């Protein structure tokens, strides 16, 4: 009598054999697909380095040229203004600055890149769910006096709340900057404005929700673009944040930019500095001498390496494909020329 499982074993072996046969015939699995295997000769490698060298040098020169055409000026003001008071500073324009001119505030020695700081927010709350503070880790930034803090977290509660206005003093007349000349309508990322940040769908109940920060300041709503700019945390302790754009009026050499400042954000406690910073832009954006210098340095290194390889090729030329360089000269070796 036949064992009842023998038939099933034969049927089980057939798919396995078919699969193995198919695997052996598959060019992809057996790595037999057509491929281009270039012979990297010294001349070929030198040519590649020359091409990269030319490309990097040209790109680096263009970046340095664009950076050189960017006009920037800044002035520190925390050492001139008293905390909690209104003050006026004057910034004398040293070069012509064609519109648009971008107005930034600059902070020094403020570490937005600390992990606890970067992670301390609740994205669901920023998208309209006011009561959700589960992702905010510090209790003082989540609840205060039994009320939910909105918005919660360290980023929101450390919001930069200095307020600026500006005017241009030109030939004895004063031009107040407003409207398109003091534009804050498109200073944040478009994705932040349209997708990431949403206000609460229902009216905020002041009996349950608190918008008072840890410094006693009023916290901004998520759709406030100044808040959205602040929320894009900086990677270094010295950074600029866009505040307004002077869209139509150009600044001329000899003008004075008169800046009124409500000096609310204290920096003396951590040894920080506050500056105002104005800049024009090019196709590159702001100036970036570091990036251009890096491209120039890499281009020069590629050129030197290509030159060294070509000199070695000319001075100590060795024909390719000579079998004597592949011959085994150890134990049991035979003379390849015999």
mmCIF file of N, CA, C and O in Angstrom, residues 112-181:
data_model
loop_
_atom_site.group_PDB
_atom_site.id
_atom_site.type_symbol
_atom_site.label_atom_id
_atom_site.label_comp_id
_atom_site.label_asym_id
_atom_site.label_seq_id
_atom_site.Cartn_x
_atom_site.Cartn_y
_atom_site.Cartn_z
ATOM 1 N N UNK A 112 18.057 77.737 19.719
ATOM 2 C CA UNK A 112 16.796 77.108 19.327
ATOM 3 C C UNK A 112 16.981 75.646 18.919
ATOM 4 O O UNK A 112 15.996 74.964 18.661
ATOM 5 N N UNK A 113 18.221 75.185 18.842
ATOM 6 C CA UNK A 113 18.465 73.832 18.334
ATOM 7 C C UNK A 113 18.550 72.782 19.446
ATOM 8 O O UNK A 113 18.874 71.627 19.167
ATOM 9 N N UNK A 114 18.265 73.150 20.695
ATOM 10 C CA UNK A 114 18.265 72.162 21.778
ATOM 11 C C UNK A 114 17.106 71.191 21.573
ATOM 12 O O UNK A 114 15.994 71.594 21.249
ATOM 13 N N UNK A 115 17.375 69.902 21.773
ATOM 14 C CA UNK A 115 16.370 68.885 21.463
ATOM 15 C C UNK A 115 15.082 69.095 22.266
ATOM 16 O O UNK A 115 13.975 68.960 21.732
ATOM 17 N N UNK A 116 15.210 69.418 23.554
ATOM 18 C CA UNK A 116 14.020 69.620 24.378
ATOM 19 C C UNK A 116 13.193 70.796 23.864
ATOM 20 O O UNK A 116 11.959 70.785 23.949
ATOM 21 N N UNK A 117 13.873 71.793 23.328
ATOM 22 C CA UNK A 117 13.188 72.974 22.807
ATOM 23 C C UNK A 117 12.506 72.652 21.477
ATOM 24 O O UNK A 117 11.339 72.994 21.262
ATOM 25 N N UNK A 118 13.229 71.986 20.594
ATOM 26 C CA UNK A 118 12.716 71.697 19.251
ATOM 27 C C UNK A 118 11.475 70.813 19.297
ATOM 28 O O UNK A 118 10.529 71.006 18.519
ATOM 29 N N UNK A 119 11.434 69.855 20.219
ATOM 30 C CA UNK A 119 10.351 68.875 20.261
ATOM 31 C C UNK A 119 9.158 69.320 21.107
ATOM 32 O O UNK A 119 8.142 68.631 21.129
ATOM 33 N N UNK A 120 9.253 70.469 21.772
ATOM 34 C CA UNK A 120 8.217 70.839 22.731
ATOM 35 C C UNK A 120 7.107 71.663 22.069
ATOM 36 O O UNK A 120 7.072 72.894 22.206
ATOM 37 N N UNK A 121 6.225 70.984 21.375
ATOM 38 C CA UNK A 121 5.027 71.596 20.788
ATOM 39 C C UNK A 121 4.035 70.470 20.499
ATOM 40 O O UNK A 121 4.384 69.287 20.526
ATOM 41 N N UNK A 122 2.804 70.844 20.238
ATOM 42 C CA UNK A 122 1.779 69.854 19.903
ATOM 43 C C UNK A 122 1.179 70.224 18.556
ATOM 44 O O UNK A 122 0.493 71.235 18.427
ATOM 45 N N UNK A 123 1.466 69.414 17.545
ATOM 46 C CA UNK A 123 1.047 69.738 16.188
ATOM 47 C C UNK A 123 -0.466 69.698 16.047
ATOM 48 O O UNK A 123 -1.052 70.477 15.272
ATOM 49 N N UNK A 124 -1.137 68.836 16.816
ATOM 50 C CA UNK A 124 -2.613 68.788 16.729
ATOM 51 C C UNK A 124 -3.238 70.063 17.279
ATOM 52 O O UNK A 124 -4.235 70.549 16.745
ATOM 53 N N UNK A 125 -2.629 70.597 18.330
ATOM 54 C CA UNK A 125 -3.135 71.863 18.863
ATOM 55 C C UNK A 125 -2.912 72.997 17.862
ATOM 56 O O UNK A 125 -3.767 73.864 17.675
ATOM 57 N N UNK A 126 -1.769 72.986 17.186
ATOM 58 C CA UNK A 126 -1.472 74.026 16.207
ATOM 59 C C UNK A 126 -2.359 73.918 14.971
ATOM 60 O O UNK A 126 -2.439 74.861 14.182
ATOM 61 N N UNK A 127 -3.026 72.776 14.801
ATOM 62 C CA UNK A 127 -3.934 72.597 13.670
ATOM 63 C C UNK A 127 -5.397 72.746 14.066
ATOM 64 O O UNK A 127 -6.278 72.413 13.293
ATOM 65 N N UNK A 128 -5.645 73.230 15.288
ATOM 66 C CA UNK A 128 -7.017 73.568 15.648
ATOM 67 C C UNK A 128 -7.583 72.872 16.859
ATOM 68 O O UNK A 128 -8.604 73.300 17.388
ATOM 69 N N UNK A 129 -6.930 71.782 17.345
ATOM 70 C CA UNK A 129 -7.438 71.069 18.514
ATOM 71 C C UNK A 129 -6.852 71.736 19.767
ATOM 72 O O UNK A 129 -5.806 71.335 20.280
ATOM 73 N N UNK A 130 -7.535 72.746 20.262
ATOM 74 C CA UNK A 130 -7.001 73.595 21.327
ATOM 75 C C UNK A 130 -6.704 72.811 22.592
ATOM 76 O O UNK A 130 -5.728 73.087 23.303
ATOM 77 N N UNK A 131 -7.514 71.816 22.930
ATOM 78 C CA UNK A 131 -7.383 71.099 24.202
ATOM 79 C C UNK A 131 -6.269 70.063 24.210
ATOM 80 O O UNK A 131 -5.933 69.538 25.271
ATOM 81 N N UNK A 132 -5.694 69.753 23.051
ATOM 82 C CA UNK A 132 -4.665 68.709 22.978
ATOM 83 C C UNK A 132 -3.292 69.315 23.278
ATOM 84 O O UNK A 132 -2.749 70.077 22.488
ATOM 85 N N UNK A 133 -2.745 68.978 24.446
ATOM 86 C CA UNK A 133 -1.400 69.428 24.818
ATOM 87 C C UNK A 133 -0.511 68.243 25.192
ATOM 88 O O UNK A 133 0.482 68.401 25.902
ATOM 89 N N UNK A 134 -0.844 67.061 24.706
ATOM 90 C CA UNK A 134 -0.162 65.835 25.135
ATOM 91 C C UNK A 134 1.304 65.795 24.734
ATOM 92 O O UNK A 134 2.115 65.140 25.396
ATOM 93 N N UNK A 135 1.671 66.487 23.663
ATOM 94 C CA UNK A 135 3.059 66.450 23.195
ATOM 95 C C UNK A 135 3.925 67.527 23.826
ATOM 96 O O UNK A 135 5.134 67.537 23.602
ATOM 97 N N UNK A 136 3.337 68.442 24.565
ATOM 98 C CA UNK A 136 4.112 69.473 25.259
ATOM 99 C C UNK A 136 4.587 68.896 26.591
ATOM 100 O O UNK A 136 3.780 68.401 27.384
ATOM 101 N N UNK A 137 5.885 68.934 26.844
ATOM 102 C CA UNK A 137 6.463 68.174 27.948
ATOM 103 C C UNK A 137 6.541 68.937 29.258
ATOM 104 O O UNK A 137 6.476 68.331 30.323
ATOM 105 N N UNK A 138 6.683 70.259 29.214
ATOM 106 C CA UNK A 138 6.848 71.024 30.448
ATOM 107 C C UNK A 138 5.485 71.505 30.956
ATOM 108 O O UNK A 138 4.737 72.151 30.229
ATOM 109 N N UNK A 139 5.221 71.202 32.215
ATOM 110 C CA UNK A 139 3.898 71.474 32.775
ATOM 111 C C UNK A 139 3.553 72.959 32.746
ATOM 112 O O UNK A 139 2.403 73.330 32.498
ATOM 113 N N UNK A 140 4.549 73.818 32.968
ATOM 114 C CA UNK A 140 4.269 75.245 33.012
ATOM 115 C C UNK A 140 3.884 75.802 31.646
ATOM 116 O O UNK A 140 3.265 76.870 31.568
ATOM 117 N N UNK A 141 4.272 75.104 30.589
ATOM 118 C CA UNK A 141 3.881 75.550 29.247
ATOM 119 C C UNK A 141 2.642 74.829 28.741
ATOM 120 O O UNK A 141 2.212 75.069 27.607
ATOM 121 N N UNK A 142 2.056 73.931 29.565
ATOM 122 C CA UNK A 142 0.831 73.205 29.190
ATOM 123 C C UNK A 142 -0.385 73.720 29.948
ATOM 124 O O UNK A 142 -1.446 73.944 29.369
ATOM 125 N N UNK A 143 -0.219 73.867 31.250
ATOM 126 C CA UNK A 143 -1.321 74.288 32.119
ATOM 127 C C UNK A 143 -0.856 75.455 32.977
ATOM 128 O O UNK A 143 0.285 75.472 33.470
ATOM 129 N N UNK A 144 -1.755 76.415 33.152
ATOM 130 C CA UNK A 144 -1.449 77.535 34.041
ATOM 131 C C UNK A 144 -2.732 77.980 34.720
ATOM 132 O O UNK A 144 -3.714 78.285 34.031
ATOM 133 N N UNK A 145 -2.708 77.979 36.041
ATOM 134 C CA UNK A 145 -3.895 78.356 36.829
ATOM 135 C C UNK A 145 -5.106 77.508 36.461
ATOM 136 O O UNK A 145 -6.244 77.990 36.404
ATOM 137 N N UNK A 146 -4.841 76.222 36.170
ATOM 138 C CA UNK A 146 -5.917 75.304 35.837
ATOM 139 C C UNK A 146 -6.443 75.438 34.431
ATOM 140 O O UNK A 146 -7.414 74.766 34.063
ATOM 141 N N UNK A 147 -5.808 76.268 33.599
ATOM 142 C CA UNK A 147 -6.264 76.481 32.222
ATOM 143 C C UNK A 147 -5.259 75.906 31.231
ATOM 144 O O UNK A 147 -4.055 75.862 31.503
ATOM 145 N N UNK A 148 -5.760 75.494 30.076
ATOM 146 C CA UNK A 148 -4.902 74.998 29.013
ATOM 147 C C UNK A 148 -4.208 76.169 28.326
ATOM 148 O O UNK A 148 -4.856 77.137 27.931
ATOM 149 N N UNK A 149 -2.883 76.069 28.201
ATOM 150 C CA UNK A 149 -2.116 77.123 27.532
ATOM 151 C C UNK A 149 -2.209 76.924 26.026
ATOM 152 O O UNK A 149 -1.997 75.819 25.508
ATOM 153 N N UNK A 150 -2.523 77.997 25.328
ATOM 154 C CA UNK A 150 -2.692 77.923 23.877
ATOM 155 C C UNK A 150 -1.975 79.088 23.207
ATOM 156 O O UNK A 150 -2.301 80.232 23.459
ATOM 157 N N UNK A 151 -0.980 78.771 22.371
ATOM 158 C CA UNK A 151 -0.381 77.452 22.096
ATOM 159 C C UNK A 151 0.627 77.063 23.175
ATOM 160 O O UNK A 151 1.242 77.927 23.788
ATOM 161 N N UNK A 152 0.772 75.757 23.370
ATOM 162 C CA UNK A 152 1.642 75.253 24.422
ATOM 163 C C UNK A 152 3.055 75.033 23.889
ATOM 164 O O UNK A 152 3.303 75.095 22.686
ATOM 165 N N UNK A 153 3.978 74.753 24.811
ATOM 166 C CA UNK A 153 5.335 74.391 24.418
ATOM 167 C C UNK A 153 6.342 75.518 24.591
ATOM 168 O O UNK A 153 5.997 76.692 24.720
ATOM 169 N N UNK A 154 7.609 75.131 24.580
ATOM 170 C CA UNK A 154 8.691 76.089 24.775
ATOM 171 C C UNK A 154 8.833 77.047 23.598
ATOM 172 O O UNK A 154 9.150 78.222 23.788
ATOM 173 N N UNK A 155 8.637 76.563 22.377
ATOM 174 C CA UNK A 155 8.803 77.432 21.212
ATOM 175 C C UNK A 155 7.799 78.574 21.260
ATOM 176 O O UNK A 155 8.155 79.748 21.073
ATOM 177 N N UNK A 156 6.537 78.246 21.540
ATOM 178 C CA UNK A 156 5.506 79.275 21.583
ATOM 179 C C UNK A 156 5.711 80.227 22.756
ATOM 180 O O UNK A 156 5.552 81.444 22.622
ATOM 181 N N UNK A 157 6.091 79.690 23.919
ATOM 182 C CA UNK A 157 6.213 80.522 25.112
ATOM 183 C C UNK A 157 7.474 81.383 25.108
ATOM 184 O O UNK A 157 7.587 82.295 25.925
ATOM 185 N N UNK A 158 8.416 81.086 24.222
ATOM 186 C CA UNK A 158 9.602 81.933 24.094
ATOM 187 C C UNK A 158 9.511 82.834 22.865
ATOM 188 O O UNK A 158 10.514 83.356 22.397
ATOM 189 N N UNK A 159 8.321 83.016 22.336
ATOM 190 C CA UNK A 159 8.097 83.796 21.111
ATOM 191 C C UNK A 159 8.740 85.190 21.216
ATOM 192 O O UNK A 159 8.590 85.896 22.210
ATOM 193 N N UNK A 160 9.458 85.564 20.168
ATOM 194 C CA UNK A 160 10.111 86.870 20.114
ATOM 195 C C UNK A 160 9.047 87.945 19.897
ATOM 196 O O UNK A 160 8.416 87.995 18.837
ATOM 197 N N UNK A 161 8.851 88.797 20.904
ATOM 198 C CA UNK A 161 7.728 89.725 20.863
ATOM 199 C C UNK A 161 8.141 91.197 20.816
ATOM 200 O O UNK A 161 7.359 92.066 21.189
ATOM 201 N N UNK A 162 9.365 91.484 20.387
ATOM 202 C CA UNK A 162 9.694 92.876 20.081
ATOM 203 C C UNK A 162 8.877 93.322 18.870
ATOM 204 O O UNK A 162 8.641 92.531 17.946
ATOM 205 N N UNK A 163 8.458 94.578 18.870
ATOM 206 C CA UNK A 163 7.642 95.128 17.781
ATOM 207 C C UNK A 163 8.405 96.280 17.136
ATOM 208 O O UNK A 163 8.950 97.140 17.843
ATOM 209 N N UNK A 164 8.444 96.288 15.805
ATOM 210 C CA UNK A 164 9.206 97.295 15.067
ATOM 211 C C UNK A 164 8.282 98.106 14.160
ATOM 212 O O UNK A 164 7.310 97.581 13.602
ATOM 213 N N UNK A 165 8.617 99.364 13.992
ATOM 214 C CA UNK A 165 8.091 100.175 12.890
ATOM 215 C C UNK A 165 9.252 100.987 12.344
ATOM 216 O O UNK A 165 10.297 101.124 13.006
ATOM 217 N N UNK A 166 9.116 101.511 11.142
ATOM 218 C CA UNK A 166 10.257 102.169 10.511
ATOM 219 C C UNK A 166 9.802 103.305 9.613
ATOM 220 O O UNK A 166 8.671 103.317 9.093
ATOM 221 N N UNK A 167 10.715 104.228 9.415
ATOM 222 C CA UNK A 167 10.513 105.338 8.480
ATOM 223 C C UNK A 167 11.862 105.713 7.892
ATOM 224 O O UNK A 167 12.920 105.410 8.472
ATOM 225 N N UNK A 168 11.834 106.360 6.745
ATOM 226 C CA UNK A 168 13.054 106.775 6.051
ATOM 227 C C UNK A 168 13.190 108.289 6.164
ATOM 228 O O UNK A 168 12.254 109.025 5.837
ATOM 229 N N UNK A 169 14.346 108.732 6.627
ATOM 230 C CA UNK A 169 14.652 110.158 6.666
ATOM 231 C C UNK A 169 15.534 110.465 5.458
ATOM 232 O O UNK A 169 16.655 109.977 5.358
ATOM 233 N N UNK A 170 14.990 111.265 4.516
ATOM 234 C CA UNK A 170 15.697 111.551 3.264
ATOM 235 C C UNK A 170 15.590 113.049 2.961
ATOM 236 O O UNK A 170 14.488 113.568 2.800
ATOM 237 N N UNK A 171 16.740 113.698 2.929
ATOM 238 C CA UNK A 171 16.807 115.129 2.602
ATOM 239 C C UNK A 171 15.878 115.960 3.478
ATOM 240 O O UNK A 171 15.173 116.858 3.005
ATOM 241 N N UNK A 172 15.830 115.632 4.751
ATOM 242 C CA UNK A 172 15.034 116.400 5.694
ATOM 243 C C UNK A 172 13.578 115.997 5.798
ATOM 244 O O UNK A 172 12.881 116.462 6.707
ATOM 245 N N UNK A 173 13.096 115.152 4.899
ATOM 246 C CA UNK A 173 11.700 114.697 4.955
ATOM 247 C C UNK A 173 11.646 113.267 5.490
ATOM 248 O O UNK A 173 12.600 112.495 5.358
ATOM 249 N N UNK A 174 10.513 112.945 6.090
ATOM 250 C CA UNK A 174 10.327 111.631 6.703
ATOM 251 C C UNK A 174 9.290 110.852 5.907
ATOM 252 O O UNK A 174 8.175 111.338 5.663
ATOM 253 N N UNK A 175 9.654 109.640 5.479
ATOM 254 C CA UNK A 175 8.754 108.750 4.729
ATOM 255 C C UNK A 175 8.403 107.571 5.628
ATOM 256 O O UNK A 175 9.251 106.714 5.900
ATOM 257 N N UNK A 176 7.175 107.553 6.126
ATOM 258 C CA UNK A 176 6.745 106.439 6.976
ATOM 259 C C UNK A 176 6.524 105.195 6.123
ATOM 260 O O UNK A 176 5.904 105.255 5.059
ATOM 261 N N UNK A 177 7.031 104.075 6.586
ATOM 262 C CA UNK A 177 6.887 102.818 5.858
ATOM 263 C C UNK A 177 5.632 102.099 6.332
ATOM 264 O O UNK A 177 5.473 101.806 7.526
ATOM 265 N N UNK A 178 4.751 101.813 5.380
ATOM 266 C CA UNK A 178 3.503 101.113 5.692
ATOM 267 C C UNK A 178 3.021 100.407 4.440
ATOM 268 O O UNK A 178 3.567 100.603 3.345
ATOM 269 N N UNK A 179 1.974 99.609 4.590
ATOM 270 C CA UNK A 179 1.417 98.905 3.436
ATOM 271 C C UNK A 179 2.435 97.981 2.805
ATOM 272 O O UNK A 179 3.084 97.173 3.486
ATOM 273 N N UNK A 180 2.621 98.118 1.498
ATOM 274 C CA UNK A 180 3.552 97.253 0.781
ATOM 275 C C UNK A 180 5.005 97.541 1.137
ATOM 276 O O UNK A 180 5.890 96.746 0.853
ATOM 277 N N UNK A 181 5.258 98.694 1.758
ATOM 278 C CA UNK A 181 6.612 99.028 2.195
ATOM 279 C C UNK A 181 6.902 98.545 3.609
ATOM 280 O O UNK A 181 7.990 98.791 4.136
#
